[in-house]
Amino acid sequence: MDYNRNLIKEGNSLDQKNGLKMGLSKLMMNRLTLNDGRIDNMIKGIEDIRTYRRNFRPIPA
């Protein structure tokens, strides 16, 4: 995801332009916006899940 950050942001820019044309509200446009901080948070979330799965040990029944 980090490797494709610029491609993601370019695609998001197109999504935002289309959202404006469709008349989406400011709230929806804000939710649609992907900036570096939001992408960083997504990457961290994926890494957290990967770490959790690696360390997960099922409790025997």
PDB file of C-alpha atoms in Angstrom:
ATOM      1  CA  MET A   1       0.000   0.000   0.000  1.00  0.00           C
ATOM      2  CA  ASP A   2       2.832   2.384   0.806  1.00  0.00           C
ATOM      3  CA  TYR A   3       4.506   1.475  -2.482  1.00  0.00           C
ATOM      4  CA  ASN A   4       1.349   2.498  -4.375  1.00  0.00           C
ATOM      5  CA  ARG A   5       0.622   5.592  -2.277  1.00  0.00           C
ATOM      6  CA  ASN A   6       0.822   8.025  -5.204  1.00  0.00           C
ATOM      7  CA  LEU A   7      -1.370   5.821  -7.400  1.00  0.00           C
ATOM      8  CA  ILE A   8      -3.931   5.581  -4.585  1.00  0.00           C
ATOM      9  CA  LYS A   9      -3.925   9.356  -4.139  1.00  0.00           C
ATOM     10  CA  GLU A  10      -4.319   9.910  -7.905  1.00  0.00           C
ATOM     11  CA  GLY A  11      -7.310   7.570  -7.971  1.00  0.00           C
ATOM     12  CA  ASN A  12      -8.762   9.294  -4.935  1.00  0.00           C
ATOM     13  CA  SER A  13      -8.435  12.654  -6.652  1.00  0.00           C
ATOM     14  CA  LEU A  14     -10.579  11.322  -9.503  1.00  0.00           C
ATOM     15  CA  ASP A  15     -13.092   9.964  -6.973  1.00  0.00           C
ATOM     16  CA  GLN A  16     -13.262  13.385  -5.327  1.00  0.00           C
ATOM     17  CA  LYS A  17     -13.857  15.152  -8.647  1.00  0.00           C
ATOM     18  CA  ASN A  18     -16.653  12.716  -9.454  1.00  0.00           C
ATOM     19  CA  GLY A  19     -18.088  13.173  -5.960  1.00  0.00           C
ATOM     20  CA  LEU A  20     -18.256  16.930  -6.460  1.00  0.00           C
ATOM     21  CA  LYS A  21     -19.978  16.456  -9.828  1.00  0.00           C
ATOM     22  CA  MET A  22     -22.512  14.161  -8.146  1.00  0.00           C
ATOM     23  CA  GLY A  23     -23.175  16.771  -5.459  1.00  0.00           C
ATOM     24  CA  LEU A  24     -21.938  14.773  -2.477  1.00  0.00           C
ATOM     25  CA  SER A  25     -22.105  16.628   0.830  1.00  0.00           C
ATOM     26  CA  LYS A  26     -18.995  18.057   2.509  1.00  0.00           C
ATOM     27  CA  LEU A  27     -19.265  15.281   5.097  1.00  0.00           C
ATOM     28  CA  MET A  28     -19.232  12.575   2.427  1.00  0.00           C
ATOM     29  CA  MET A  29     -16.385  14.288   0.581  1.00  0.00           C
ATOM     30  CA  ASN A  30     -14.389  14.366   3.817  1.00  0.00           C
ATOM     31  CA  ARG A  31     -14.990  10.644   4.326  1.00  0.00           C
ATOM     32  CA  LEU A  32     -13.922  10.011   0.730  1.00  0.00           C
ATOM     33  CA  THR A  33     -10.639  11.907   1.097  1.00  0.00           C
ATOM     34  CA  LEU A  34      -7.466   9.842   1.345  1.00  0.00           C
ATOM     35  CA  ASN A  35      -4.426  11.811   2.453  1.00  0.00           C
ATOM     36  CA  ASP A  36      -1.039  10.626   3.708  1.00  0.00           C
ATOM     37  CA  GLY A  37      -2.249  10.461   7.314  1.00  0.00           C
ATOM     38  CA  ARG A  38      -5.229   8.297   6.458  1.00  0.00           C
ATOM     39  CA  ILE A  39      -3.130   6.020   4.273  1.00  0.00           C
ATOM     40  CA  ASP A  40      -0.591   5.725   7.118  1.00  0.00           C
ATOM     41  CA  ASN A  41      -3.418   4.710   9.474  1.00  0.00           C
ATOM     42  CA  MET A  42      -4.605   2.041   7.027  1.00  0.00           C
ATOM     43  CA  ILE A  43      -1.071   0.659   6.740  1.00  0.00           C
ATOM     44  CA  LYS A  44      -0.748   0.577  10.531  1.00  0.00           C
ATOM     45  CA  GLY A  45      -4.079  -1.237  10.824  1.00  0.00           C
ATOM     46  CA  ILE A  46      -2.966  -3.881   8.341  1.00  0.00           C
ATOM     47  CA  GLU A  47       0.350  -4.302  10.174  1.00  0.00           C
ATOM     48  CA  ASP A  48      -1.474  -4.605  13.516  1.00  0.00           C
ATOM     49  CA  ILE A  49      -3.713  -7.354  12.140  1.00  0.00           C
ATOM     50  CA  ARG A  50      -0.710  -9.167  10.692  1.00  0.00           C
ATOM     51  CA  THR A  51       1.078  -8.986  14.061  1.00  0.00           C
ATOM     52  CA  TYR A  52      -2.027 -10.193  15.891  1.00  0.00           C
ATOM     53  CA  ARG A  53      -2.460 -13.154  13.538  1.00  0.00           C
ATOM     54  CA  ARG A  54       1.199 -14.110  13.934  1.00  0.00           C
ATOM     55  CA  ASN A  55       0.957 -14.048  17.727  1.00  0.00           C
ATOM     56  CA  PHE A  56      -2.510 -15.594  18.044  1.00  0.00           C
ATOM     57  CA  ARG A  57      -2.631 -18.856  19.980  1.00  0.00           C
ATOM     58  CA  PRO A  58      -6.060 -20.503  20.209  1.00  0.00           C
ATOM     59  CA  ILE A  59      -7.214 -21.473  23.692  1.00  0.00           C
ATOM     60  CA  PRO A  60      -7.836 -25.225  23.867  1.00  0.00           C
ATOM     61  CA  ALA A  61     -11.473 -26.137  24.465  1.00  0.00           C
TER      62      ALA A  61
END
